[in-house]
Amino acid sequence: MLLLSVDFADIAALQHAGDWAALGTRMAAAARTLADAGAKAIVLCTNTMHKVADAITAAQPRPLLHIGDATGAAIVATGHRRVGLLGTAFTMEDGFYRERLATRFGLDVLVPDAVARAAVHRIIYDELVHGVVRDESRVHYQAIIAALVAQGATAIILGCTEIMLLIAQTDSPVPLFDTTALHAAMAVDFATG
């Protein structure tokens, strides 16, 4: 197992600047480094950065174990078809994640309204990535989850690796899909054959 960690402050700054080309170049270089060191697969431990998945797969010969595929397979296996998605604004709005789940797994993916998306995003970047967990933010997320359920979501994707710091299954009336755990399980399955 090889690990390559990057400075999240630099990544977040480029995300918010909209410089996805630079992010793709950085992630591709990191993946090449891992592949050259002997990695048999690449695991990108973040939902949002899968926006540059194509740059990673084009830059090196190893398979990218896509977090969306781990999530989609788990959702389909449990029989859900209409799900809510919580994550960064990039993950909820840019289409790369929802479209993959729709195209590969036939899922109908709902996202919160614009005000709620902004709140979800703000809580991730201003609180959770700094290790700040607030009860009032949990209550806000619970209300957002309830609104998605009212729109017909039968499950909720926790599509940011930090959301699990704030939300547990007891906070939701429908099943939660923890993308971090599902992705880790996918990596273990790959590694153990």
Tab-separated table of C-alpha atoms in Angstrom:
chain	number	residue	atom	x	y	z
A	1	MET	CA	0.000	0.000	0.000
A	2	LEU	CA	1.405	3.334	-1.055
A	3	LEU	CA	0.101	6.637	0.226
A	4	LEU	CA	0.557	10.068	-1.290
A	5	SER	CA	-0.974	12.986	0.577
A	6	VAL	CA	-1.457	16.480	-0.822
A	7	ASP	CA	-1.955	19.827	0.934
A	8	PHE	CA	-5.710	20.318	1.073
A	9	ALA	CA	-5.408	24.097	1.436
A	10	ASP	CA	-3.826	24.261	-2.031
A	11	ILE	CA	-6.467	21.917	-3.453
A	12	ALA	CA	-9.368	23.861	-1.929
A	13	ALA	CA	-7.979	27.141	-3.248
A	14	LEU	CA	-7.771	25.748	-6.785
A	15	GLN	CA	-11.268	24.242	-6.482
A	16	HIS	CA	-12.783	27.550	-5.468
A	17	ALA	CA	-10.812	29.343	-8.194
A	18	GLY	CA	-12.301	26.907	-10.702
A	19	ASP	CA	-8.867	25.763	-11.906
A	20	TRP	CA	-9.799	22.150	-12.559
A	21	ALA	CA	-7.118	21.848	-15.262
A	22	ALA	CA	-4.398	22.501	-12.666
A	23	LEU	CA	-6.099	20.105	-10.277
A	24	GLY	CA	-6.244	17.436	-12.976
A	25	THR	CA	-2.547	17.928	-13.694
A	26	ARG	CA	-1.673	17.630	-9.992
A	27	MET	CA	-3.792	14.541	-9.421
A	28	ALA	CA	-2.488	12.920	-12.617
A	29	ALA	CA	1.098	13.517	-11.476
A	30	ALA	CA	0.327	12.024	-8.074
A	31	ALA	CA	-1.267	8.976	-9.702
A	32	ARG	CA	1.738	8.534	-12.003
A	33	THR	CA	4.048	8.656	-8.989
A	34	LEU	CA	2.034	5.917	-7.302
A	35	ALA	CA	1.845	3.787	-10.453
A	36	ASP	CA	5.597	4.169	-11.036
A	37	ALA	CA	6.223	3.089	-7.443
A	38	GLY	CA	4.277	-0.127	-8.034
A	39	ALA	CA	0.675	0.592	-7.136
A	40	LYS	CA	-1.711	-1.821	-8.850
A	41	ALA	CA	-4.668	0.588	-8.640
A	42	ILE	CA	-5.328	4.208	-7.745
A	43	VAL	CA	-7.754	5.132	-4.955
A	44	LEU	CA	-8.549	8.846	-4.880
A	45	CYS	CA	-9.853	9.351	-1.337
A	46	THR	CA	-12.285	12.181	-2.024
A	47	ASN	CA	-15.579	12.558	-3.846
A	48	THR	CA	-15.064	16.051	-5.265
A	49	MET	CA	-11.708	15.355	-6.875
A	50	HIS	CA	-13.270	12.595	-8.963
A	51	LYS	CA	-14.231	15.531	-11.166
A	52	VAL	CA	-10.715	15.042	-12.622
A	53	ALA	CA	-10.952	11.233	-12.860
A	54	ASP	CA	-10.444	11.293	-16.629
A	55	ALA	CA	-7.133	13.146	-16.254
A	56	ILE	CA	-5.963	10.526	-13.765
A	57	THR	CA	-6.899	7.541	-15.908
A	58	ALA	CA	-5.358	9.122	-19.013
A	59	ALA	CA	-2.058	9.839	-17.262
A	60	GLN	CA	-1.126	6.364	-16.062
A	61	PRO	CA	-1.894	2.674	-16.743
A	62	ARG	CA	-3.476	1.604	-13.441
A	63	PRO	CA	-7.238	1.365	-12.871
A	64	LEU	CA	-8.843	4.158	-10.885
A	65	LEU	CA	-11.204	2.662	-8.317
A	66	HIS	CA	-13.956	5.262	-8.633
A	67	ILE	CA	-15.775	6.278	-5.456
A	68	GLY	CA	-18.983	6.750	-7.464
A	69	ASP	CA	-18.833	3.150	-8.640
A	70	ALA	CA	-18.436	1.851	-5.094
A	71	THR	CA	-21.404	3.966	-4.047
A	72	GLY	CA	-23.608	3.150	-7.027
A	73	ALA	CA	-23.038	-0.586	-6.696
A	74	ALA	CA	-23.953	-0.530	-2.998
A	75	ILE	CA	-27.115	1.470	-3.634
A	76	VAL	CA	-28.284	-0.812	-6.443
A	77	ALA	CA	-27.527	-3.889	-4.332
A	78	THR	CA	-29.966	-2.637	-1.699
A	79	GLY	CA	-32.708	-1.885	-4.212
A	80	HIS	CA	-32.778	1.895	-4.001
A	81	ARG	CA	-33.252	3.887	-7.197
A	82	ARG	CA	-34.075	7.457	-6.122
A	83	VAL	CA	-31.443	8.902	-3.806
A	84	GLY	CA	-30.439	12.245	-2.383
A	85	LEU	CA	-26.861	13.496	-2.693
A	86	LEU	CA	-25.062	15.662	-0.151
A	87	GLY	CA	-21.532	16.874	-0.847
A	88	THR	CA	-19.562	19.902	-1.846
A	89	ALA	CA	-21.213	22.273	-4.294
A	90	PHE	CA	-18.880	20.866	-6.959
A	91	THR	CA	-20.095	17.320	-6.323
A	92	MET	CA	-23.762	18.269	-6.139
A	93	GLU	CA	-23.817	20.765	-9.022
A	94	ASP	CA	-21.184	19.917	-11.621
A	95	GLY	CA	-22.798	16.736	-12.906
A	96	PHE	CA	-19.750	14.455	-12.977
A	97	TYR	CA	-20.978	12.443	-9.978
A	98	ARG	CA	-24.737	12.442	-10.599
A	99	GLU	CA	-24.269	11.571	-14.277
A	100	ARG	CA	-22.017	8.625	-13.464
A	101	LEU	CA	-24.572	7.276	-10.999
A	102	ALA	CA	-27.380	7.774	-13.519
A	103	THR	CA	-25.541	6.347	-16.527
A	104	ARG	CA	-23.772	3.391	-14.909
A	105	PHE	CA	-26.310	2.461	-12.239
A	106	GLY	CA	-29.664	3.838	-13.415
A	107	LEU	CA	-30.071	5.999	-10.332
A	108	ASP	CA	-32.246	9.096	-10.065
A	109	VAL	CA	-30.107	11.454	-7.991
A	110	LEU	CA	-31.709	14.410	-6.236
A	111	VAL	CA	-29.788	17.354	-4.845
A	112	PRO	CA	-30.975	19.998	-2.382
A	113	ASP	CA	-32.205	23.391	-3.580
A	114	ALA	CA	-29.674	26.205	-4.116
A	115	VAL	CA	-29.913	27.627	-0.588
A	116	ALA	CA	-29.499	24.202	0.992
A	117	ARG	CA	-26.608	23.311	-1.353
A	118	ALA	CA	-24.815	26.478	-0.274
A	119	ALA	CA	-25.335	25.559	3.386
A	120	VAL	CA	-24.079	21.999	2.891
A	121	HIS	CA	-20.988	23.316	1.077
A	122	ARG	CA	-20.300	26.033	3.676
A	123	ILE	CA	-20.526	23.585	6.569
A	124	ILE	CA	-18.089	21.230	4.842
A	125	TYR	CA	-15.441	23.862	4.067
A	126	ASP	CA	-15.882	26.216	7.037
A	127	GLU	CA	-16.453	23.597	9.724
A	128	LEU	CA	-15.932	19.921	8.945
A	129	VAL	CA	-12.581	20.130	7.145
A	130	HIS	CA	-11.344	21.996	10.231
A	131	GLY	CA	-12.688	19.313	12.584
A	132	VAL	CA	-15.513	21.544	13.828
A	133	VAL	CA	-18.737	19.625	14.485
A	134	ARG	CA	-21.703	21.758	15.561
A	135	ASP	CA	-25.088	20.561	16.733
A	136	GLU	CA	-26.815	23.375	14.835
A	137	SER	CA	-25.144	22.206	11.618
A	138	ARG	CA	-26.367	18.658	12.277
A	139	VAL	CA	-29.916	19.987	12.698
A	140	HIS	CA	-29.531	21.905	9.431
A	141	TYR	CA	-28.362	18.761	7.598
A	142	GLN	CA	-31.228	16.777	9.116
A	143	ALA	CA	-33.699	19.308	7.686
A	144	ILE	CA	-32.016	19.074	4.270
A	145	ILE	CA	-32.197	15.273	4.386
A	146	ALA	CA	-35.885	15.482	5.348
A	147	ALA	CA	-36.537	17.749	2.352
A	148	LEU	CA	-34.871	15.248	0.009
A	149	VAL	CA	-36.936	12.435	1.511
A	150	ALA	CA	-40.075	14.536	0.977
A	151	GLN	CA	-39.076	14.733	-2.714
A	152	GLY	CA	-38.963	10.953	-2.904
A	153	ALA	CA	-35.389	10.028	-1.949
A	154	THR	CA	-35.365	6.593	-0.335
A	155	ALA	CA	-31.696	6.855	0.659
A	156	ILE	CA	-29.054	9.555	1.045
A	157	ILE	CA	-25.495	9.559	-0.275
A	158	LEU	CA	-23.030	11.191	2.096
A	159	GLY	CA	-20.941	12.317	-0.863
A	160	CYS	CA	-18.147	14.077	0.968
A	161	THR	CA	-15.612	12.263	3.099
A	162	GLU	CA	-16.131	14.688	6.012
A	163	ILE	CA	-19.926	14.511	6.332
A	164	MET	CA	-19.714	11.369	8.476
A	165	LEU	CA	-18.158	13.532	11.180
A	166	LEU	CA	-21.532	15.272	11.465
A	167	ILE	CA	-24.239	12.845	10.345
A	168	ALA	CA	-24.890	9.278	11.521
A	169	GLN	CA	-27.624	6.831	10.553
A	170	THR	CA	-29.607	7.925	13.619
A	171	ASP	CA	-29.868	11.395	12.047
A	172	SER	CA	-31.770	10.153	8.987
A	173	PRO	CA	-35.158	8.509	8.423
A	174	VAL	CA	-33.741	6.665	5.383
A	175	PRO	CA	-30.538	4.669	4.838
A	176	LEU	CA	-27.289	6.600	4.499
A	177	PHE	CA	-24.530	5.554	2.126
A	178	ASP	CA	-21.113	6.471	3.519
A	179	THR	CA	-18.944	6.885	0.435
A	180	THR	CA	-15.734	6.749	2.460
A	181	ALA	CA	-16.503	3.320	3.903
A	182	LEU	CA	-17.826	1.998	0.580
A	183	HIS	CA	-14.723	3.199	-1.265
A	184	ALA	CA	-12.414	1.673	1.339
A	185	ALA	CA	-14.258	-1.647	1.029
A	186	MET	CA	-13.863	-1.494	-2.758
A	187	ALA	CA	-10.103	-0.996	-2.339
A	188	VAL	CA	-9.852	-3.921	0.065
A	189	ASP	CA	-11.830	-6.127	-2.327
A	190	PHE	CA	-9.480	-5.150	-5.168
A	191	ALA	CA	-6.377	-5.775	-3.067
A	192	THR	CA	-7.549	-9.175	-1.834
A	193	GLY	CA	-8.791	-10.298	-5.228
